[in-house]
């Protein structure tokens, strides 16, 4: 079964950086003023970043998109996953995936919020070690009204 989750880049951070770049362009004089323009372009592009996480039976796929076009695709098979950490602080939920080879993945801000449950069931299906950090699971009680 294939589940798809979506996330957008945090725009507040990038807007602050864009204001910094504009102030830099307006008030500072440089002989070589290429860097502020390049920086401004990078910041504007970052405002339109979005991510798509696809959880399938035998792999995880993460797509990084700019203006709706896929620019980076990363696939992860369960045999390369060493451990998964499920972290909750307040309203934010994050999953850290520690790999046997390569850099760790940080999965956060995906919608709908069931992405953590789906990743946890993926880990359980493939016998991947998991750790919960400050995670409160909803408990259901049977037979009580």
CSV table of N, CA, C and O in Angstrom, one decimal, residues 12-126:
chain,number,residue,atom,x,y,z
A,12,UNK,N,9.0,31.6,7.0
A,12,UNK,CA,9.4,32.7,7.8
A,12,UNK,C,10.9,32.9,7.8
A,12,UNK,O,11.5,34.0,7.7
A,13,UNK,N,11.7,31.8,7.9
A,13,UNK,CA,13.1,31.8,7.9
A,13,UNK,C,13.7,32.4,6.6
A,13,UNK,O,14.5,33.3,6.6
A,14,UNK,N,13.1,32.0,5.5
A,14,UNK,CA,13.6,32.4,4.2
A,14,UNK,C,13.2,33.9,3.9
A,14,UNK,O,13.9,34.6,3.3
A,15,UNK,N,12.1,34.3,4.5
A,15,UNK,CA,11.7,35.7,4.3
A,15,UNK,C,12.7,36.6,5.1
A,15,UNK,O,13.0,37.7,4.6
A,16,UNK,N,13.1,36.2,6.3
A,16,UNK,CA,14.1,37.0,7.0
A,16,UNK,C,15.4,37.1,6.3
A,16,UNK,O,16.0,38.1,6.2
A,17,UNK,N,15.8,35.9,5.7
A,17,UNK,CA,17.0,36.0,4.9
A,17,UNK,C,16.9,36.8,3.7
A,17,UNK,O,17.9,37.5,3.3
A,18,UNK,N,15.7,36.8,3.1
A,18,UNK,CA,15.5,37.7,1.9
A,18,UNK,C,15.6,39.1,2.2
A,18,UNK,O,16.2,39.9,1.5
A,19,UNK,N,15.0,39.5,3.4
A,19,UNK,CA,15.1,40.9,3.8
A,19,UNK,C,16.6,41.3,4.1
A,19,UNK,O,17.0,42.4,3.7
A,20,UNK,N,17.4,40.4,4.7
A,20,UNK,CA,18.8,40.6,4.9
A,20,UNK,C,19.5,40.8,3.6
A,20,UNK,O,20.3,41.7,3.4
A,21,UNK,N,19.2,40.0,2.6
A,21,UNK,CA,19.8,40.1,1.2
A,21,UNK,C,19.5,41.4,0.6
A,21,UNK,O,20.3,42.1,0.0
A,22,UNK,N,18.2,41.9,0.7
A,22,UNK,CA,17.8,43.1,0.1
A,22,UNK,C,18.5,44.3,0.8
A,22,UNK,O,19.0,45.2,0.1
A,23,UNK,N,18.6,44.3,2.1
A,23,UNK,CA,19.3,45.4,2.8
A,23,UNK,C,20.7,45.4,2.4
A,23,UNK,O,21.3,46.5,2.2
A,24,UNK,N,21.3,44.2,2.3
A,24,UNK,CA,22.7,44.1,1.8
A,24,UNK,C,22.9,44.7,0.4
A,24,UNK,O,23.8,45.5,0.2
A,25,UNK,N,22.0,44.5,-0.5
A,25,UNK,CA,22.1,45.1,-1.8
A,25,UNK,C,21.9,46.6,-1.8
A,25,UNK,O,22.5,47.3,-2.6
A,26,UNK,N,21.0,47.1,-1.0
A,26,UNK,CA,20.7,48.5,-1.0
A,26,UNK,C,21.7,49.4,-0.3
A,26,UNK,O,22.0,50.5,-0.7
A,27,UNK,N,22.2,48.9,0.8
A,27,UNK,CA,23.1,49.8,1.6
A,27,UNK,C,24.6,49.5,1.6
A,27,UNK,O,25.3,50.3,2.0
A,28,UNK,N,25.0,48.4,1.1
A,28,UNK,CA,26.4,48.1,1.1
A,28,UNK,C,26.9,48.2,-0.3
A,28,UNK,O,26.3,47.7,-1.3
A,29,UNK,N,28.0,48.8,-0.5
A,29,UNK,CA,28.6,48.9,-1.8
A,29,UNK,C,29.8,47.9,-1.9
A,29,UNK,O,30.7,47.9,-1.1
A,30,UNK,N,29.7,47.2,-3.0
A,30,UNK,CA,30.8,46.2,-3.3
A,30,UNK,C,31.2,46.4,-4.7
A,30,UNK,O,30.5,46.7,-5.6
A,31,UNK,N,32.5,46.1,-4.9
A,31,UNK,CA,33.0,46.1,-6.3
A,31,UNK,C,32.4,44.9,-7.0
A,31,UNK,O,32.1,45.0,-8.2
A,32,UNK,N,32.4,43.8,-6.3
A,32,UNK,CA,31.9,42.6,-6.9
A,32,UNK,C,30.6,42.3,-6.1
A,32,UNK,O,30.6,41.7,-5.1
A,33,UNK,N,29.5,42.7,-6.7
A,33,UNK,CA,28.2,42.5,-6.0
A,33,UNK,C,27.4,41.3,-6.5
A,33,UNK,O,26.2,41.3,-6.6
A,34,UNK,N,28.1,40.3,-6.9
A,34,UNK,CA,27.5,39.1,-7.4
A,34,UNK,C,26.9,38.2,-6.3
A,34,UNK,O,25.8,37.7,-6.4
A,35,UNK,N,27.6,38.1,-5.2
A,35,UNK,CA,27.2,37.2,-4.1
A,35,UNK,C,25.8,37.6,-3.6
A,35,UNK,O,24.9,36.7,-3.5
A,36,UNK,N,25.5,38.9,-3.3
A,36,UNK,CA,24.2,39.2,-2.8
A,36,UNK,C,23.0,38.9,-3.8
A,36,UNK,O,22.0,38.5,-3.4
A,37,UNK,N,23.3,39.0,-5.1
A,37,UNK,CA,22.3,38.6,-6.1
A,37,UNK,C,22.1,37.1,-6.1
A,37,UNK,O,20.9,36.7,-6.2
A,38,UNK,N,23.1,36.4,-6.1
A,38,UNK,CA,23.0,34.9,-6.1
A,38,UNK,C,22.3,34.5,-4.8
A,38,UNK,O,21.4,33.6,-4.9
A,39,UNK,N,22.7,35.1,-3.7
A,39,UNK,CA,22.0,34.7,-2.4
A,39,UNK,C,20.5,35.0,-2.5
A,39,UNK,O,19.7,34.2,-2.1
A,40,UNK,N,20.2,36.2,-3.1
A,40,UNK,CA,18.8,36.5,-3.2
A,40,UNK,C,18.0,35.5,-4.1
A,40,UNK,O,16.9,35.1,-3.7
A,41,UNK,N,18.6,35.1,-5.2
A,41,UNK,CA,18.0,34.1,-6.0
A,41,UNK,C,17.8,32.8,-5.3
A,41,UNK,O,16.7,32.1,-5.4
A,42,UNK,N,18.8,32.4,-4.5
A,42,UNK,CA,18.7,31.1,-3.8
A,42,UNK,C,17.6,31.2,-2.8
A,42,UNK,O,16.8,30.3,-2.6
A,43,UNK,N,17.5,32.3,-2.1
A,43,UNK,CA,16.4,32.5,-1.1
A,43,UNK,C,15.0,32.5,-1.7
A,43,UNK,O,14.1,31.9,-1.2
A,44,UNK,N,14.9,33.2,-2.9
A,44,UNK,CA,13.6,33.2,-3.5
A,44,UNK,C,13.2,31.7,-4.0
A,44,UNK,O,12.0,31.3,-3.8
A,45,UNK,N,14.1,31.0,-4.5
A,45,UNK,CA,13.9,29.6,-4.9
A,45,UNK,C,13.5,28.8,-3.7
A,45,UNK,O,12.6,27.9,-3.7
A,46,UNK,N,14.2,29.0,-2.6
A,46,UNK,CA,13.9,28.2,-1.3
A,46,UNK,C,12.5,28.5,-0.8
A,46,UNK,O,11.9,27.6,-0.2
A,47,UNK,N,11.9,29.6,-1.1
A,47,UNK,CA,10.5,29.9,-0.7
A,47,UNK,C,9.5,29.0,-1.4
A,47,UNK,O,8.4,28.7,-0.9
A,48,UNK,N,9.9,28.4,-2.5
A,48,UNK,CA,9.0,27.6,-3.3
A,48,UNK,C,9.4,26.1,-3.2
A,48,UNK,O,8.9,25.3,-4.0
A,49,UNK,N,10.2,25.7,-2.2
A,49,UNK,CA,10.5,24.3,-2.0
A,49,UNK,C,9.4,23.6,-1.4
A,49,UNK,O,8.7,24.1,-0.5
A,50,UNK,N,9.2,22.4,-1.8
A,50,UNK,CA,8.2,21.5,-1.2
A,50,UNK,C,8.8,20.1,-1.2
A,50,UNK,O,9.7,19.7,-2.0
A,51,UNK,N,8.2,19.2,-0.3
A,51,UNK,CA,8.7,17.9,-0.2
A,51,UNK,C,7.6,16.9,-0.3
A,51,UNK,O,6.5,17.2,0.1
A,52,UNK,N,7.9,15.7,-0.8
A,52,UNK,CA,6.9,14.7,-0.9
A,52,UNK,C,7.5,13.4,-0.4
A,52,UNK,O,8.6,13.0,-0.9
A,53,UNK,N,6.9,12.8,0.6
A,53,UNK,CA,7.3,11.5,1.2
A,53,UNK,C,6.4,10.4,0.7
A,53,UNK,O,5.2,10.5,1.0
A,54,UNK,N,6.9,9.4,0.1
A,54,UNK,CA,6.1,8.2,-0.3
A,54,UNK,C,6.5,7.0,0.5
A,54,UNK,O,7.7,6.6,0.4
A,55,UNK,N,5.6,6.4,1.2
A,55,UNK,CA,5.9,5.2,2.0
A,55,UNK,C,5.2,4.1,1.3
A,55,UNK,O,4.0,4.0,1.2
A,56,UNK,N,6.1,3.2,0.8
A,56,UNK,CA,5.6,2.0,0.1
A,56,UNK,C,5.9,0.8,0.9
A,56,UNK,O,6.5,0.9,2.0
A,57,UNK,N,5.5,-0.4,0.5
A,57,UNK,CA,5.8,-1.6,1.2
A,57,UNK,C,7.2,-1.9,1.4
A,57,UNK,O,7.6,-2.3,2.5
A,58,UNK,N,8.1,-1.7,0.4
A,58,UNK,CA,9.5,-2.1,0.5
A,58,UNK,C,10.5,-0.9,0.4
A,58,UNK,O,11.7,-1.2,0.4
A,59,UNK,N,10.0,0.3,0.4
A,59,UNK,CA,11.0,1.4,0.4
A,59,UNK,C,10.3,2.8,0.8
A,59,UNK,O,9.1,2.9,0.8
A,60,UNK,N,11.1,3.7,1.1
A,60,UNK,CA,10.7,5.1,1.4
A,60,UNK,C,11.3,5.9,0.3
A,60,UNK,O,12.5,5.8,-0.1
A,61,UNK,N,10.6,6.9,-0.2
A,61,UNK,CA,11.1,7.8,-1.3
A,61,UNK,C,10.8,9.2,-0.9
A,61,UNK,O,9.6,9.5,-0.5
A,62,UNK,N,11.8,10.1,-1.0
A,62,UNK,CA,11.6,11.5,-0.6
A,62,UNK,C,11.9,12.3,-1.9
A,62,UNK,O,13.0,12.2,-2.5
A,63,UNK,N,11.0,13.1,-2.3
A,63,UNK,CA,11.1,14.0,-3.4
A,63,UNK,C,11.2,15.4,-3.0
A,63,UNK,O,10.5,15.9,-2.1
A,64,UNK,N,12.2,16.1,-3.5
A,64,UNK,CA,12.4,17.5,-3.2
A,64,UNK,C,12.0,18.3,-4.5
A,64,UNK,O,12.5,18.0,-5.6
A,65,UNK,N,11.0,19.2,-4.4
A,65,UNK,CA,10.5,19.8,-5.6
A,65,UNK,C,10.6,21.4,-5.5
A,65,UNK,O,10.5,21.9,-4.4
A,66,UNK,N,10.9,22.0,-6.6
A,66,UNK,CA,10.9,23.4,-6.7
A,66,UNK,C,10.0,23.8,-7.8
A,66,UNK,O,10.1,23.3,-8.9
A,67,UNK,N,9.0,24.7,-7.5
A,67,UNK,CA,8.0,25.1,-8.5
A,67,UNK,C,7.2,23.8,-9.0
A,67,UNK,O,6.8,23.8,-10.2
A,68,UNK,N,7.1,22.8,-8.2
A,68,UNK,CA,6.4,21.6,-8.6
A,68,UNK,C,7.2,20.6,-9.4
A,68,UNK,O,6.7,19.5,-9.7
A,69,UNK,N,8.4,20.9,-9.8
A,69,UNK,CA,9.2,20.0,-10.5
A,69,UNK,C,10.2,19.3,-9.6
A,69,UNK,O,10.9,20.0,-8.8
A,70,UNK,N,10.3,18.0,-9.7
A,70,UNK,CA,11.2,17.2,-8.9
A,70,UNK,C,12.7,17.5,-9.2
A,70,UNK,O,13.1,17.4,-10.4
A,71,UNK,N,13.5,17.9,-8.3
A,71,UNK,CA,14.9,18.2,-8.5
A,71,UNK,C,15.8,17.2,-7.8
A,71,UNK,O,16.9,16.9,-8.3
A,72,UNK,N,15.3,16.6,-6.7
A,72,UNK,CA,16.1,15.5,-6.0
A,72,UNK,C,15.2,14.4,-5.6
A,72,UNK,O,14.1,14.7,-5.1
A,73,UNK,N,15.6,13.2,-5.9
A,73,UNK,CA,14.9,12.0,-5.4
A,73,UNK,C,15.8,11.1,-4.6
A,73,UNK,O,16.9,10.8,-5.1
A,74,UNK,N,15.4,10.8,-3.4
A,74,UNK,CA,16.2,9.9,-2.6
A,74,UNK,C,15.3,8.7,-2.2
A,74,UNK,O,14.2,8.9,-1.7
A,75,UNK,N,15.9,7.5,-2.4
A,75,UNK,CA,15.1,6.3,-2.0
A,75,UNK,C,15.9,5.6,-0.9
A,75,UNK,O,17.1,5.6,-0.8
A,76,UNK,N,15.1,4.9,0.0
A,76,UNK,CA,15.7,4.3,1.1
A,76,UNK,C,15.0,2.9,1.3
A,76,UNK,O,13.8,2.8,1.4
A,77,UNK,N,15.8,1.9,1.3
A,77,UNK,CA,15.3,0.5,1.6
A,77,UNK,C,15.5,0.2,3.0
A,77,UNK,O,16.4,0.7,3.7
A,78,UNK,N,14.7,-0.7,3.6
A,78,UNK,CA,14.7,-1.0,5.0
A,78,UNK,C,16.1,-1.7,5.4
A,78,UNK,O,16.5,-1.5,6.6
A,79,UNK,N,16.8,-2.3,4.5
A,79,UNK,CA,18.1,-2.9,4.8
A,79,UNK,C,19.1,-1.9,5.1
A,79,UNK,O,20.1,-2.2,5.8
A,80,UNK,N,19.0,-0.6,4.7
A,80,UNK,CA,19.9,0.4,5.0
A,80,UNK,C,19.6,1.2,6.2
A,80,UNK,O,20.3,2.1,6.6
A,81,UNK,N,18.5,1.0,6.9
A,81,UNK,CA,18.0,1.7,8.1
A,81,UNK,C,18.6,1.0,9.3
A,81,UNK,O,18.3,-0.2,9.5
A,82,UNK,N,19.3,1.8,10.1
A,82,UNK,CA,19.9,1.3,11.4
A,82,UNK,C,18.9,1.4,12.5
A,82,UNK,O,18.6,0.5,13.3
A,83,UNK,N,18.3,2.6,12.6
A,83,UNK,CA,17.3,2.9,13.7
A,83,UNK,C,16.5,4.1,13.3
A,83,UNK,O,16.9,5.0,12.5
A,84,UNK,N,15.3,4.2,13.9
A,84,UNK,CA,14.4,5.3,13.7
A,84,UNK,C,14.0,5.9,15.1
A,84,UNK,O,13.6,5.1,16.0
A,85,UNK,N,14.1,7.2,15.2
A,85,UNK,CA,13.7,7.9,16.4
A,85,UNK,C,12.4,8.7,16.1
A,85,UNK,O,12.4,9.5,15.2
A,86,UNK,N,11.4,8.6,17.0
A,86,UNK,CA,10.2,9.3,16.8
A,86,UNK,C,10.1,10.3,18.0
A,86,UNK,O,10.1,10.0,19.1
A,87,UNK,N,10.2,11.6,17.6
A,87,UNK,CA,10.3,12.7,18.5
A,87,UNK,C,9.1,13.6,18.5
A,87,UNK,O,8.7,14.0,17.4
A,88,UNK,N,8.6,14.0,19.6
A,88,UNK,CA,7.5,14.9,19.7
A,88,UNK,C,7.8,15.9,20.8
A,88,UNK,O,8.1,15.6,21.9
A,89,UNK,N,7.7,17.2,20.4
A,89,UNK,CA,7.8,18.3,21.3
A,89,UNK,C,6.7,19.3,21.0
A,89,UNK,O,6.7,19.9,20.0
A,90,UNK,N,5.8,19.4,21.9
A,90,UNK,CA,4.6,20.3,21.7
A,90,UNK,C,3.8,19.8,20.5
A,90,UNK,O,3.4,18.7,20.5
A,91,UNK,N,3.6,20.7,19.5
A,91,UNK,CA,2.9,20.3,18.4
A,91,UNK,C,3.7,19.8,17.2
A,91,UNK,O,3.2,19.4,16.2
A,92,UNK,N,5.0,19.8,17.4
A,92,UNK,CA,5.9,19.4,16.3
A,92,UNK,C,6.2,17.9,16.4
A,92,UNK,O,6.5,17.4,17.5
A,93,UNK,N,6.2,17.2,15.3
A,93,UNK,CA,6.6,15.8,15.3
A,93,UNK,C,7.7,15.6,14.3
A,93,UNK,O,7.6,16.1,13.2
A,94,UNK,N,8.7,14.8,14.7
A,94,UNK,CA,9.9,14.6,13.8
A,94,UNK,C,10.2,13.1,13.9
A,94,UNK,O,10.2,12.5,14.9
A,95,UNK,N,10.7,12.6,12.8
A,95,UNK,CA,11.2,11.2,12.7
A,95,UNK,C,12.6,11.4,12.2
A,95,UNK,O,12.9,11.9,11.1
A,96,UNK,N,13.6,10.9,13.0
A,96,UNK,CA,15.0,10.8,12.5
A,96,UNK,C,15.3,9.4,12.1
A,96,UNK,O,15.0,8.4,12.9
A,97,UNK,N,15.8,9.2,10.9
A,97,UNK,CA,16.1,7.9,10.4
A,97,UNK,C,17.6,7.8,10.3
A,97,UNK,O,18.2,8.5,9.5
A,98,UNK,N,18.2,7.0,11.1
A,98,UNK,CA,19.7,6.8,11.2
A,98,UNK,C,20.0,5.6,10.2
A,98,UNK,O,19.5,4.5,10.3
A,99,UNK,N,20.9,5.9,9.3
A,99,UNK,CA,21.2,4.9,8.2
A,99,UNK,C,22.5,4.2,8.6
A,99,UNK,O,23.4,4.7,9.3
A,100,UNK,N,22.6,3.0,8.0
A,100,UNK,CA,23.9,2.2,8.1
A,100,UNK,C,25.0,2.9,7.3
A,100,UNK,O,26.1,2.9,7.7
A,101,UNK,N,24.6,3.4,6.1
A,101,UNK,CA,25.5,4.1,5.2
A,101,UNK,C,24.9,5.4,4.7
A,101,UNK,O,23.8,5.4,4.2
A,102,UNK,N,25.6,6.5,4.9
A,102,UNK,CA,25.0,7.8,4.4
A,102,UNK,C,24.5,8.7,5.6
A,102,UNK,O,24.7,8.3,6.7
A,103,UNK,N,24.0,9.8,5.2
A,103,UNK,CA,23.5,10.8,6.2
A,103,UNK,C,22.2,10.4,6.7
A,103,UNK,O,21.4,9.8,5.9
A,104,UNK,N,21.8,10.9,7.9
A,104,UNK,CA,20.5,10.6,8.4
A,104,UNK,C,19.5,11.4,7.7
A,104,UNK,O,19.7,12.5,7.2
A,105,UNK,N,18.2,10.9,7.8
A,105,UNK,CA,17.1,11.6,7.2
A,105,UNK,C,16.3,12.3,8.4
A,105,UNK,O,16.1,11.6,9.4
A,106,UNK,N,15.9,13.5,8.2
A,106,UNK,CA,15.0,14.1,9.2
A,106,UNK,C,13.7,14.4,8.5
A,106,UNK,O,13.6,15.2,7.6
A,107,UNK,N,12.7,13.7,9.0
A,107,UNK,CA,11.3,13.8,8.4
A,107,UNK,C,10.5,14.6,9.4
A,107,UNK,O,10.2,14.2,10.5
A,108,UNK,N,10.0,15.8,9.0
A,108,UNK,CA,9.3,16.7,9.8
A,108,UNK,C,8.3,17.6,9.0
A,108,UNK,O,8.5,17.8,7.8
A,109,UNK,N,7.3,18.0,9.7
A,109,UNK,CA,6.3,19.0,9.1
A,109,UNK,C,5.5,18.4,8.0
A,109,UNK,O,5.0,19.1,7.1
A,110,UNK,N,5.4,17.1,7.9
A,110,UNK,CA,4.6,16.5,6.8
A,110,UNK,C,3.1,16.4,7.2
A,110,UNK,O,2.8,16.3,8.4
A,111,UNK,N,2.3,16.6,6.2
A,111,UNK,CA,0.8,16.5,6.4
A,111,UNK,C,0.2,15.4,5.6
A,111,UNK,O,0.7,15.2,4.5
A,112,UNK,N,-0.7,14.7,6.0
A,112,UNK,CA,-1.4,14.7,7.3
A,112,UNK,C,-0.4,14.2,8.4
A,112,UNK,O,0.6,13.6,8.1
A,113,UNK,N,-0.8,14.4,9.7
A,113,UNK,CA,0.0,14.1,10.8
A,113,UNK,C,0.2,12.6,11.0
A,113,UNK,O,1.0,12.2,11.9
A,114,UNK,N,-0.5,11.8,10.3
A,114,UNK,CA,-0.4,10.4,10.4
A,114,UNK,C,0.9,9.8,9.8
A,114,UNK,O,1.1,8.6,9.8
A,115,UNK,N,1.8,10.7,9.3
A,115,UNK,CA,3.0,10.2,8.7
A,115,UNK,C,3.9,9.5,9.8
A,115,UNK,O,4.6,8.5,9.4
A,116,UNK,N,3.8,9.9,11.0
A,116,UNK,CA,4.6,9.2,12.1
A,116,UNK,C,4.1,7.8,12.3
A,116,UNK,O,4.8,6.8,12.4
A,117,UNK,N,2.7,7.6,12.3
A,117,UNK,CA,2.2,6.3,12.5
A,117,UNK,C,2.5,5.4,11.3
A,117,UNK,O,2.8,4.2,11.5
A,118,UNK,N,2.5,5.9,10.1
A,118,UNK,CA,2.8,5.2,8.9
A,118,UNK,C,4.3,4.7,8.9
A,118,UNK,O,4.6,3.6,8.6
A,119,UNK,N,5.2,5.6,9.3
A,119,UNK,CA,6.6,5.3,9.4
A,119,UNK,C,6.8,4.3,10.5
A,119,UNK,O,7.7,3.4,10.4
A,120,UNK,N,6.1,4.4,11.6
A,120,UNK,CA,6.2,3.4,12.7
A,120,UNK,C,5.8,2.0,12.2
A,120,UNK,O,6.4,1.0,12.5
A,121,UNK,N,4.7,1.9,11.5
A,121,UNK,CA,4.2,0.6,11.0
A,121,UNK,C,5.2,0.1,9.9
A,121,UNK,O,5.5,-1.1,9.9
A,122,UNK,N,5.8,1.0,9.1
A,122,UNK,CA,6.9,0.6,8.2
A,122,UNK,C,8.0,-0.1,9.0
A,122,UNK,O,8.6,-1.1,8.6
A,123,UNK,N,8.4,0.6,10.1
A,123,UNK,CA,9.6,0.1,10.9
A,123,UNK,C,9.2,-1.3,11.5
A,123,UNK,O,10.0,-2.2,11.6
A,124,UNK,N,8.0,-1.4,12.0
A,124,UNK,CA,7.5,-2.7,12.6
A,124,UNK,C,7.5,-3.8,11.6
A,124,UNK,O,7.9,-4.9,11.9
A,125,UNK,N,7.0,-3.5,10.4
A,125,UNK,CA,7.0,-4.5,9.3
A,125,UNK,C,8.3,-5.1,9.0
A,125,UNK,O,8.5,-6.2,8.6
A,126,UNK,N,9.4,-4.2,9.1
A,126,UNK,CA,10.7,-4.6,8.6
A,126,UNK,C,11.7,-4.8,9.8
A,126,UNK,O,12.9,-4.9,9.6
